[in-house]
mmCIF file of C-alpha atoms and ligand atoms in Angstrom:
data_model
loop_
_atom_site.group_PDB
_atom_site.id
_atom_site.type_symbol
_atom_site.label_atom_id
_atom_site.label_comp_id
_atom_site.label_asym_id
_atom_site.label_seq_id
_atom_site.Cartn_x
_atom_site.Cartn_y
_atom_site.Cartn_z
ATOM 1 C CA MET E 1 -8.046 -40.657 -19.405
ATOM 2 C CA LYS E 2 -7.809 -36.919 -19.483
ATOM 3 C CA THR E 3 -5.004 -35.234 -17.578
ATOM 4 C CA VAL E 4 -3.800 -31.633 -17.502
ATOM 5 C CA THR E 5 -0.780 -30.184 -15.674
ATOM 6 C CA ALA E 6 -0.067 -26.498 -15.163
ATOM 7 C CA ARG E 7 2.788 -24.715 -13.434
ATOM 8 C CA ALA E 8 2.959 -21.229 -11.953
ATOM 9 C CA PRO E 9 5.736 -19.205 -10.312
ATOM 10 C CA ILE E 10 5.636 -17.576 -6.910
ATOM 11 C CA ASN E 11 5.760 -13.801 -6.977
ATOM 12 C CA ILE E 12 7.097 -11.311 -4.492
ATOM 13 C CA ALA E 13 5.617 -7.819 -4.424
ATOM 14 C CA LEU E 14 7.987 -4.877 -4.382
ATOM 15 C CA ILE E 15 5.010 -2.545 -4.038
ATOM 16 C CA LYS E 16 2.693 -4.396 -1.658
ATOM 17 C CA TYR E 17 -0.997 -5.236 -1.651
ATOM 18 C CA TRP E 18 -2.321 -4.934 1.913
ATOM 19 C CA GLY E 19 -6.067 -4.358 2.083
ATOM 20 C CA LYS E 20 -9.225 -5.080 0.107
ATOM 21 C CA LYS E 21 -11.729 -2.411 -0.829
ATOM 22 C CA ASP E 22 -14.058 -5.182 -2.045
ATOM 23 C CA ARG E 23 -13.682 -8.483 -0.218
ATOM 24 C CA VAL E 24 -16.117 -10.368 -2.474
ATOM 25 C CA GLU E 25 -14.553 -9.388 -5.788
ATOM 26 C CA VAL E 26 -11.095 -9.164 -4.159
ATOM 27 C CA LEU E 27 -10.237 -5.666 -5.289
ATOM 28 C CA PRO E 28 -7.251 -4.052 -3.564
ATOM 29 C CA PHE E 29 -7.169 -0.533 -2.138
ATOM 30 C CA GLN E 30 -3.770 0.043 -3.741
ATOM 31 C CA PRO E 31 -1.903 -0.910 -6.914
ATOM 32 C CA SER E 32 0.829 -3.495 -6.364
ATOM 33 C CA LEU E 33 3.812 -4.546 -8.432
ATOM 34 C CA SER E 34 5.660 -7.839 -8.220
ATOM 35 C CA LEU E 35 8.398 -9.942 -9.713
ATOM 36 C CA SER E 36 7.574 -13.522 -10.662
ATOM 37 C CA LEU E 37 10.440 -15.677 -9.416
ATOM 38 C CA ASP E 38 11.944 -18.934 -10.607
ATOM 39 C CA ILE E 39 13.008 -20.208 -7.161
ATOM 40 C CA PHE E 40 9.720 -21.878 -6.163
ATOM 41 C CA GLU E 41 6.760 -22.974 -8.217
ATOM 42 C CA THR E 42 3.579 -24.987 -8.007
ATOM 43 C CA LYS E 43 2.747 -27.823 -10.369
ATOM 44 C CA THR E 44 -0.872 -28.901 -10.381
ATOM 45 C CA THR E 45 -2.312 -31.896 -12.200
ATOM 46 C CA ILE E 46 -6.034 -32.440 -12.690
ATOM 47 C CA LYS E 47 -6.945 -35.884 -13.960
ATOM 48 C CA GLU E 48 -9.778 -38.337 -14.412
ATOM 49 C CA VAL E 49 -9.411 -41.420 -12.198
ATOM 50 C CA ASN E 50 -11.331 -44.684 -11.801
ATOM 51 C CA LEU E 51 -12.356 -43.817 -8.249
ATOM 52 C CA LYS E 52 -15.524 -42.544 -6.639
ATOM 53 C CA GLY E 53 -15.589 -38.999 -5.300
ATOM 54 C CA PHE E 54 -13.077 -36.164 -5.512
ATOM 55 C CA HIS E 55 -9.474 -36.806 -4.503
ATOM 56 C CA PHE E 56 -6.945 -34.199 -3.506
ATOM 57 C CA LEU E 57 -3.280 -34.343 -2.541
ATOM 58 C CA ILE E 58 -0.991 -31.439 -1.671
ATOM 59 C CA ASN E 59 2.720 -32.215 -1.461
ATOM 60 C CA GLY E 60 1.817 -35.916 -1.504
ATOM 61 C CA LYS E 61 -0.571 -35.680 1.467
ATOM 62 C CA GLU E 62 -4.290 -35.342 2.029
ATOM 63 C CA ASP E 63 -5.397 -32.041 3.569
ATOM 64 C CA GLU E 64 -9.115 -31.538 4.158
ATOM 65 C CA GLU E 65 -8.909 -27.764 4.552
ATOM 66 C CA VAL E 66 -6.931 -27.136 1.368
ATOM 67 C CA LYS E 67 -9.147 -29.674 -0.424
ATOM 68 C CA ARG E 68 -12.273 -27.727 0.585
ATOM 69 C CA LYS E 69 -10.730 -24.424 -0.541
ATOM 70 C CA THR E 70 -9.715 -26.004 -3.858
ATOM 71 C CA GLU E 71 -13.234 -27.319 -4.461
ATOM 72 C CA LYS E 72 -14.712 -23.922 -3.625
ATOM 73 C CA PHE E 73 -12.257 -22.238 -5.974
ATOM 74 C CA ILE E 74 -13.082 -24.549 -8.893
ATOM 75 C CA HIS E 75 -16.772 -23.820 -8.366
ATOM 76 C CA LEU E 76 -16.035 -20.157 -9.111
ATOM 77 C CA PHE E 77 -15.713 -21.262 -12.756
ATOM 78 C CA ASP E 78 -19.134 -22.938 -12.626
ATOM 79 C CA SER E 79 -21.029 -23.753 -9.438
ATOM 80 C CA ASN E 80 -22.565 -26.871 -11.048
ATOM 81 C CA LEU E 81 -19.254 -28.430 -12.052
ATOM 82 C CA SER E 82 -18.963 -32.048 -10.874
ATOM 83 C CA LEU E 83 -15.683 -33.221 -9.374
ATOM 84 C CA GLU E 84 -16.790 -36.851 -9.317
ATOM 85 C CA GLY E 85 -13.979 -39.128 -10.491
ATOM 86 C CA ILE E 86 -11.460 -36.264 -10.505
ATOM 87 C CA GLN E 87 -8.112 -36.199 -8.759
ATOM 88 C CA ILE E 88 -6.010 -33.088 -8.166
ATOM 89 C CA GLU E 89 -2.384 -33.412 -7.180
ATOM 90 C CA THR E 90 -0.491 -30.274 -6.394
ATOM 91 C CA ASN E 91 3.113 -29.792 -5.327
ATOM 92 C CA ASN E 92 4.829 -26.668 -4.063
ATOM 93 C CA THR E 93 8.595 -26.704 -4.406
ATOM 94 C CA GLY E 94 8.843 -24.109 -1.598
ATOM 95 C CA PRO E 95 7.391 -24.036 1.931
ATOM 96 C CA THR E 96 3.592 -23.826 2.219
ATOM 97 C CA ALA E 97 1.918 -21.024 4.235
ATOM 98 C CA ALA E 98 5.154 -19.427 5.465
ATOM 99 C CA GLY E 99 5.115 -16.034 3.753
ATOM 100 C CA LEU E 100 6.808 -17.338 0.617
ATOM 101 C CA ALA E 101 3.770 -17.057 -1.651
ATOM 102 C CA SER E 102 2.672 -20.686 -1.952
ATOM 103 C CA SER E 103 -0.913 -19.431 -2.156
ATOM 104 C CA ALA E 104 0.033 -17.249 -5.142
ATOM 105 C CA SER E 105 1.662 -19.987 -7.226
ATOM 106 C CA GLY E 106 -0.915 -22.488 -5.899
ATOM 107 C CA PHE E 107 -4.040 -20.648 -7.053
ATOM 108 C CA ALA E 108 -2.470 -19.457 -10.312
ATOM 109 C CA ALA E 109 -1.488 -23.027 -11.270
ATOM 110 C CA LEU E 110 -4.910 -24.330 -10.227
ATOM 111 C CA ALA E 111 -6.728 -21.615 -12.195
ATOM 112 C CA VAL E 112 -4.786 -22.305 -15.388
ATOM 113 C CA ALA E 113 -5.127 -26.097 -15.022
ATOM 114 C CA ALA E 114 -8.888 -25.918 -14.318
ATOM 115 C CA ASN E 115 -9.486 -23.433 -17.143
ATOM 116 C CA HIS E 116 -7.961 -25.925 -19.571
ATOM 117 C CA PHE E 117 -9.129 -29.231 -18.048
ATOM 118 C CA PHE E 118 -12.804 -28.237 -17.831
ATOM 119 C CA GLY E 119 -12.715 -26.560 -21.259
ATOM 120 C CA PHE E 120 -13.518 -22.979 -20.258
ATOM 121 C CA HIS E 121 -10.599 -21.402 -22.126
ATOM 122 C CA TYR E 122 -11.294 -18.001 -20.557
ATOM 123 C CA ASN E 123 -9.079 -15.115 -21.626
ATOM 124 C CA LEU E 124 -6.555 -13.569 -19.214
ATOM 125 C CA ASP E 125 -8.943 -10.920 -17.820
ATOM 126 C CA LYS E 126 -11.660 -13.437 -16.988
ATOM 127 C CA LEU E 127 -9.151 -15.930 -15.604
ATOM 128 C CA ALA E 128 -7.523 -13.190 -13.522
ATOM 129 C CA ALA E 129 -10.908 -12.218 -12.017
ATOM 130 C CA ILE E 130 -11.339 -15.810 -10.819
ATOM 131 C CA THR E 131 -7.719 -16.297 -9.718
ATOM 132 C CA ARG E 132 -7.697 -13.313 -7.369
ATOM 133 C CA LYS E 133 -10.687 -14.793 -5.512
ATOM 134 C CA GLY E 134 -8.443 -17.722 -4.546
ATOM 135 C CA SER E 135 -5.864 -15.312 -3.176
ATOM 136 C CA GLY E 136 -5.357 -11.703 -4.237
ATOM 137 C CA SER E 137 -1.626 -11.952 -4.835
ATOM 138 C CA ALA E 138 -2.132 -15.096 -6.969
ATOM 139 C CA ILE E 139 -3.403 -12.898 -9.789
ATOM 140 C CA ARG E 140 0.163 -11.627 -10.327
ATOM 141 C CA SER E 141 1.532 -15.197 -10.651
ATOM 142 C CA LEU E 142 -0.388 -15.586 -13.906
ATOM 143 C CA LEU E 143 2.288 -13.586 -15.739
ATOM 144 C CA PRO E 144 6.090 -13.828 -15.831
ATOM 145 C CA GLU E 145 8.627 -11.098 -15.004
ATOM 146 C CA ALA E 146 7.221 -7.845 -13.590
ATOM 147 C CA VAL E 147 3.464 -7.574 -13.080
ATOM 148 C CA ALA E 148 1.189 -4.759 -11.913
ATOM 149 C CA TRP E 149 -2.219 -5.370 -10.308
ATOM 150 C CA TYR E 150 -4.590 -2.415 -10.255
ATOM 151 C CA PRO E 151 -7.405 -1.504 -7.810
ATOM 152 C CA GLU E 152 -9.867 -1.899 -10.727
ATOM 153 C CA GLY E 153 -8.917 -5.597 -10.715
ATOM 154 C CA HIS E 154 -6.842 -6.227 -13.844
ATOM 155 C CA ILE E 155 -3.155 -7.076 -14.226
ATOM 156 C CA LYS E 156 -0.571 -5.867 -16.725
ATOM 157 C CA ALA E 157 2.919 -7.012 -17.720
ATOM 158 C CA ILE E 158 5.443 -4.297 -16.867
ATOM 159 C CA GLU E 159 8.674 -3.852 -18.797
ATOM 160 C CA PHE E 160 11.534 -4.738 -16.431
ATOM 161 C CA PRO E 161 14.774 -3.312 -17.854
ATOM 162 C CA PHE E 162 17.303 -5.138 -15.627
ATOM 163 C CA ASP E 163 18.709 -8.503 -16.688
ATOM 164 C CA ASP E 164 21.141 -8.749 -13.767
ATOM 165 C CA VAL E 165 18.657 -8.521 -10.897
ATOM 166 C CA VAL E 166 18.358 -11.365 -8.396
ATOM 167 C CA LEU E 167 16.311 -11.834 -5.291
ATOM 168 C CA GLY E 168 17.790 -13.600 -2.297
ATOM 169 C CA VAL E 169 15.475 -15.392 0.097
ATOM 170 C CA ILE E 170 16.557 -15.715 3.718
ATOM 171 C CA ILE E 171 14.343 -18.278 5.388
ATOM 172 C CA ILE E 172 14.163 -17.288 9.027
ATOM 173 C CA ASN E 173 11.244 -19.526 9.816
ATOM 174 C CA ASP E 174 9.337 -21.768 7.415
ATOM 175 C CA GLN E 175 6.572 -22.693 9.843
ATOM 176 C CA LYS E 176 2.945 -21.681 9.271
ATOM 177 C CA LYS E 177 2.432 -18.046 10.242
ATOM 178 C CA SER E 178 0.300 -17.088 13.222
ATOM 179 C CA ILE E 179 -2.090 -14.763 11.417
ATOM 180 C CA GLY E 180 -2.796 -15.215 7.717
ATOM 181 C CA SER E 181 -2.660 -12.303 5.270
ATOM 182 C CA THR E 182 -6.439 -12.322 4.661
ATOM 183 C CA GLU E 183 -7.229 -11.772 8.335
ATOM 184 C CA GLY E 184 -4.201 -9.547 8.929
ATOM 185 C CA MET E 185 -5.045 -7.089 6.167
ATOM 186 C CA LYS E 186 -8.740 -7.012 7.168
ATOM 187 C CA LEU E 187 -7.743 -6.001 10.688
ATOM 188 C CA SER E 188 -5.335 -3.378 9.310
ATOM 189 C CA VAL E 189 -8.055 -1.830 7.113
ATOM 190 C CA GLU E 190 -10.433 -1.740 10.079
ATOM 191 C CA THR E 191 -8.119 -0.558 12.832
ATOM 192 C CA SER E 192 -4.774 0.900 11.783
ATOM 193 C CA PRO E 193 -4.721 4.708 12.121
ATOM 194 C CA GLU E 194 -1.996 4.633 9.450
ATOM 195 C CA TYR E 195 -4.154 2.851 6.880
ATOM 196 C CA GLN E 196 -5.336 5.881 4.829
ATOM 197 C CA GLU E 197 -1.819 7.258 4.658
ATOM 198 C CA TRP E 198 -0.494 3.844 3.608
ATOM 199 C CA VAL E 199 -2.925 3.705 0.679
ATOM 200 C CA LYS E 200 -2.097 7.256 -0.390
ATOM 201 C CA GLN E 201 1.652 6.574 -0.276
ATOM 202 C CA SER E 202 1.240 3.252 -2.139
ATOM 203 C CA PHE E 203 -0.077 5.109 -5.201
ATOM 204 C CA ILE E 204 2.932 7.439 -5.070
ATOM 205 C CA ASP E 205 5.333 4.479 -4.626
ATOM 206 C CA PHE E 206 3.727 2.701 -7.574
ATOM 207 C CA GLU E 207 4.173 5.744 -9.856
ATOM 208 C CA GLN E 208 7.726 6.461 -8.720
ATOM 209 C CA PHE E 209 8.723 2.815 -9.018
ATOM 210 C CA GLN E 210 7.627 2.867 -12.647
ATOM 211 C CA GLU E 211 9.578 6.065 -13.214
ATOM 212 C CA GLY E 212 12.604 4.241 -11.760
ATOM 213 C CA LEU E 213 12.064 1.421 -14.257
ATOM 214 C CA LYS E 214 11.889 3.875 -17.167
ATOM 215 C CA GLU E 215 15.061 5.595 -15.970
ATOM 216 C CA GLU E 216 16.692 2.175 -15.410
ATOM 217 C CA ASN E 217 17.556 3.417 -11.943
ATOM 218 C CA PHE E 218 18.025 0.328 -9.778
ATOM 219 C CA ASN E 219 18.732 2.248 -6.569
ATOM 220 C CA LYS E 220 15.486 4.139 -6.982
ATOM 221 C CA ILE E 221 13.344 1.010 -7.345
ATOM 222 C CA GLY E 222 15.267 -0.680 -4.532
ATOM 223 C CA GLN E 223 14.778 2.150 -2.058
ATOM 224 C CA ILE E 224 11.089 2.524 -2.930
ATOM 225 C CA SER E 225 10.593 -1.244 -2.453
ATOM 226 C CA GLU E 226 12.320 -1.286 0.914
ATOM 227 C CA ASP E 227 10.426 1.761 2.199
ATOM 228 C CA ASN E 228 7.129 0.334 0.938
ATOM 229 C CA ALA E 229 7.696 -3.005 2.706
ATOM 230 C CA LEU E 230 8.732 -1.376 5.984
ATOM 231 C CA ARG E 231 5.667 0.876 5.788
ATOM 232 C CA MET E 232 3.424 -2.155 5.337
ATOM 233 C CA HIS E 233 4.929 -3.715 8.454
ATOM 234 C CA HIS E 234 4.416 -0.458 10.315
ATOM 235 C CA VAL E 235 0.720 -0.629 9.327
ATOM 236 C CA CYS E 236 0.631 -4.197 10.710
ATOM 237 C CA GLU E 237 2.242 -3.112 13.951
ATOM 238 C CA THR E 238 -0.260 -0.260 14.376
ATOM 239 C CA THR E 239 -3.169 -2.664 13.804
ATOM 240 C CA THR E 240 -5.292 -3.710 16.787
ATOM 241 C CA PRO E 241 -4.409 -6.283 17.949
ATOM 242 C CA SER E 242 -0.890 -5.522 16.827
ATOM 243 C CA ILE E 243 0.539 -7.846 14.144
ATOM 244 C CA HIS E 244 4.250 -8.653 14.279
ATOM 245 C CA TYR E 245 5.313 -10.691 11.260
ATOM 246 C CA LEU E 246 8.955 -9.730 11.655
ATOM 247 C CA SER E 247 11.017 -11.392 14.360
ATOM 248 C CA LYS E 248 14.124 -10.133 16.149
ATOM 249 C CA LYS E 249 16.173 -12.149 13.667
ATOM 250 C CA SER E 250 14.324 -10.518 10.725
ATOM 251 C CA TYR E 251 15.249 -7.067 12.045
ATOM 252 C CA GLU E 252 18.875 -8.131 12.494
ATOM 253 C CA VAL E 253 19.033 -9.266 8.869
ATOM 254 C CA ILE E 254 17.347 -6.059 7.680
ATOM 255 C CA SER E 255 19.927 -3.900 9.533
ATOM 256 C CA PHE E 256 22.740 -6.042 8.206
ATOM 257 C CA ILE E 257 21.676 -5.440 4.596
ATOM 258 C CA GLN E 258 21.137 -1.728 5.255
ATOM 259 C CA LYS E 259 24.617 -1.544 6.779
ATOM 260 C CA ILE E 260 26.402 -3.136 3.824
ATOM 261 C CA ARG E 261 24.522 -0.783 1.551
ATOM 262 C CA LYS E 262 25.705 2.214 3.544
ATOM 263 C CA ASN E 263 29.260 1.087 4.293
ATOM 264 C CA LYS E 264 30.157 -0.915 1.206
ATOM 265 C CA HIS E 265 27.860 0.792 -1.299
ATOM 266 C CA PHE E 266 26.294 -2.515 -2.281
ATOM 267 C CA GLU E 267 23.070 -2.053 -4.219
ATOM 268 C CA ALA E 268 20.967 -4.311 -1.981
ATOM 269 C CA TYR E 269 17.494 -3.694 -0.556
ATOM 270 C CA VAL E 270 15.103 -5.730 1.578
ATOM 271 C CA THR E 271 11.448 -6.639 1.274
ATOM 272 C CA MET E 272 9.300 -8.703 3.644
ATOM 273 C CA ASP E 273 5.793 -10.142 3.427
ATOM 274 C CA ALA E 274 3.348 -11.600 5.939
ATOM 275 C CA GLY E 275 6.020 -13.654 7.684
ATOM 276 C CA PRO E 276 9.510 -13.291 9.181
ATOM 277 C CA ASN E 277 11.503 -14.192 6.045
ATOM 278 C CA VAL E 278 13.575 -11.458 4.456
ATOM 279 C CA LYS E 279 14.121 -11.120 0.721
ATOM 280 C CA VAL E 280 17.061 -9.196 -0.680
ATOM 281 C CA LEU E 281 16.740 -7.362 -3.989
ATOM 282 C CA THR E 282 20.177 -6.959 -5.521
ATOM 283 C CA LYS E 283 22.333 -7.581 -8.592
ATOM 284 C CA ILE E 284 24.283 -10.667 -9.663
ATOM 285 C CA LYS E 285 27.625 -8.938 -9.043
ATOM 286 C CA TYR E 286 26.956 -8.663 -5.276
ATOM 287 C CA LYS E 287 25.622 -12.202 -4.831
ATOM 288 C CA LYS E 288 28.820 -13.957 -3.817
ATOM 289 C CA GLN E 289 29.972 -11.351 -1.317
ATOM 290 C CA ILE E 290 26.528 -10.967 0.296
ATOM 291 C CA GLU E 291 26.295 -14.728 0.577
ATOM 292 C CA GLU E 292 29.711 -14.973 2.228
ATOM 293 C CA MET E 293 29.056 -12.130 4.657
ATOM 294 C CA LEU E 294 25.732 -13.638 5.702
ATOM 295 C CA HIS E 295 27.322 -17.064 5.997
ATOM 296 C CA HIS E 296 29.787 -15.620 8.507
ATOM 297 C CA GLN E 297 26.794 -14.582 10.589
ATOM 298 C CA GLY E 298 25.358 -18.093 10.330
ATOM 299 C CA ILE E 299 22.667 -16.991 7.872
ATOM 300 C CA GLU E 300 21.973 -18.799 4.605
ATOM 301 C CA ILE E 301 20.487 -17.171 1.522
ATOM 302 C CA LEU E 302 18.827 -18.837 -1.480
ATOM 303 C CA TRP E 303 18.994 -16.985 -4.761
ATOM 304 C CA SER E 304 16.247 -16.587 -7.297
ATOM 305 C CA GLY E 305 16.187 -15.280 -10.801
ATOM 306 C CA ILE E 306 13.160 -13.825 -12.505
ATOM 307 C CA ASP E 307 10.604 -16.250 -13.891
ATOM 308 C CA THR E 308 10.133 -16.003 -17.651
ATOM 309 C CA LYS E 309 7.296 -18.495 -18.129
ATOM 310 C CA GLY E 310 4.362 -17.412 -15.939
ATOM 311 C CA ALA E 311 1.391 -19.708 -15.336
ATOM 312 C CA VAL E 312 1.166 -22.162 -18.218
ATOM 313 C CA ILE E 313 -0.019 -25.622 -19.189
ATOM 314 C CA ILE E 314 2.983 -27.947 -19.322
ATOM 315 C CA ASP E 315 1.179 -31.182 -20.095
ATOM 316 C CA GLY E 316 -2.167 -32.052 -21.663
HETATM 317 P P1 ADP K 1 1.804 -18.271 1.729
HETATM 318 O O1 ADP K 1 2.607 -17.216 2.388
HETATM 319 O O2 ADP K 1 2.613 -19.528 1.518
HETATM 320 O O3 ADP K 1 1.117 -17.830 0.473
HETATM 321 P P2 ADP K 1 -0.861 -18.295 2.935
HETATM 322 O O4 ADP K 1 -1.227 -18.640 4.349
HETATM 323 O O5 ADP K 1 -1.166 -16.942 2.420
HETATM 324 O O6 ADP K 1 0.701 -18.650 2.809
HETATM 325 O O7 ADP K 1 -1.531 -19.350 2.002
HETATM 326 C C1 ADP K 1 -1.400 -20.718 2.238
HETATM 327 C C2 ADP K 1 -2.639 -21.386 1.705
HETATM 328 O O8 ADP K 1 -2.670 -21.314 0.275
HETATM 329 C C3 ADP K 1 -2.702 -22.874 2.008
HETATM 330 O O9 ADP K 1 -3.189 -23.136 3.303
HETATM 331 C C4 ADP K 1 -3.652 -23.339 0.927
HETATM 332 O O10 ADP K 1 -4.982 -23.066 1.279
HETATM 333 C C5 ADP K 1 -3.273 -22.459 -0.253
HETATM 334 N N1 ADP K 1 -2.317 -23.172 -1.107
HETATM 335 C C6 ADP K 1 -0.973 -23.215 -1.009
HETATM 336 N N2 ADP K 1 -0.448 -23.999 -1.964
HETATM 337 C C7 ADP K 1 -1.476 -24.466 -2.680
HETATM 338 C C8 ADP K 1 -1.580 -25.325 -3.798
HETATM 339 N N3 ADP K 1 -0.492 -25.847 -4.361
HETATM 340 N N4 ADP K 1 -2.806 -25.598 -4.284
HETATM 341 C C9 ADP K 1 -3.911 -25.058 -3.713
HETATM 342 N N5 ADP K 1 -3.887 -24.232 -2.662
HETATM 343 C C10 ADP K 1 -2.680 -23.949 -2.139
HETATM 344 C C1 DP6 K 2 2.075 -9.200 2.151
HETATM 345 O O1 DP6 K 2 -2.689 -12.449 -1.479
HETATM 346 O O2 DP6 K 2 -2.065 -13.688 0.613
HETATM 347 O O3 DP6 K 2 2.191 -10.824 0.420
HETATM 348 O O4 DP6 K 2 -5.920 -11.912 -1.038
HETATM 349 O O5 DP6 K 2 -6.397 -12.400 1.328
HETATM 350 O O6 DP6 K 2 -5.347 -14.160 -0.092
HETATM 351 P P1 DP6 K 2 -5.504 -12.677 0.173
HETATM 352 O O7 DP6 K 2 -4.059 -12.168 0.609
HETATM 353 P P2 DP6 K 2 -2.641 -12.462 -0.010
HETATM 354 O O8 DP6 K 2 -1.828 -11.197 0.517
HETATM 355 C C2 DP6 K 2 -0.534 -10.936 0.114
HETATM 356 C C3 DP6 K 2 0.036 -9.857 0.937
HETATM 357 C C4 DP6 K 2 1.517 -9.644 0.788
HETATM 358 C C5 DP6 K 2 1.823 -8.520 -0.190
HETATM 359 C C6 DP6 K 2 1.675 -8.828 -1.664
HETATM 360 O O9 DP6 K 2 1.909 -9.974 -2.077
HETATM 361 O O10 DP6 K 2 1.357 -7.880 -2.398
#
């Protein structure tokens, strides 16, 4: 019986996507740029089974809502596709729906697995156009390393010149977030007085970040990333009703990292997504000391390297 397994990495944006100019095609207002990370991934298996109906398991459990979304997503390939006698099993190695990009690795792995299992064999552009309709940021999990996603809809691999960069993940809370990114960004587009300015500055950040990459200037890309993330959270806070993804603890961790940068000249910068967790962009040489200093404060950090595989078929 036929079986196909795909894997995809999570990705964390250093230049953030926050707002759709086309909600049907899922086209962003601003270009974004991410790193695919090897810390968490999704593995998704699609197989034929001797059972009636369509079966779906996420992290070993049934989930009607995710099952429905998965079915809807697969029908983007072909609305007449039958899922009779098909089972999908998907596993996230990281927390689900907690601002650590499970939706990104989840839809990228599903897109690649379905493309192969059902025999579409679409090229990257066509596959990307489907993947982003699962979740916008998932489009960037199709590729390894550094990836840009443009307002026109396509993605591109970006040369990332640093081989000593790591990203630390500080899990402040791994529970499901109160307001999802889809709803949060829609409200921001509609109500934040800062929204236009945010879009304008995102284009500048995107250009300058790429200049930083060309110049191999880590401090430049770090500072742009941190400013971009804080600006996104400012947009959320100026949304009506106000969205607060960052908790008191998140802000404490952010100040702590900013302080060691200022006082100890550590090259370390923060970035945060639609949840309270803080990610630290730094270099291997600072890992041990940052870890120890955080540990003294009762804070644990998990380290990630950069993913080099992207979304690929690993079996079948
Ligand atoms: P996150 O910050 O983890 O990306 P979101 O709330 O944006 O959280 O997305 C979580 C949603 O993504 C889940 O409720 C589910 O619909 C979808 N998702 C997560 N993992 C998978 C997966 N492995 N396969 C299919 N869909 C998934
Ligand atoms: C803050 O991709 O989750 O992580 O397209 O509505 O599914 P939808 O939103 P989603 O938003 C991600 C927002 C972000 C920033 C980023 O990853 O660029």
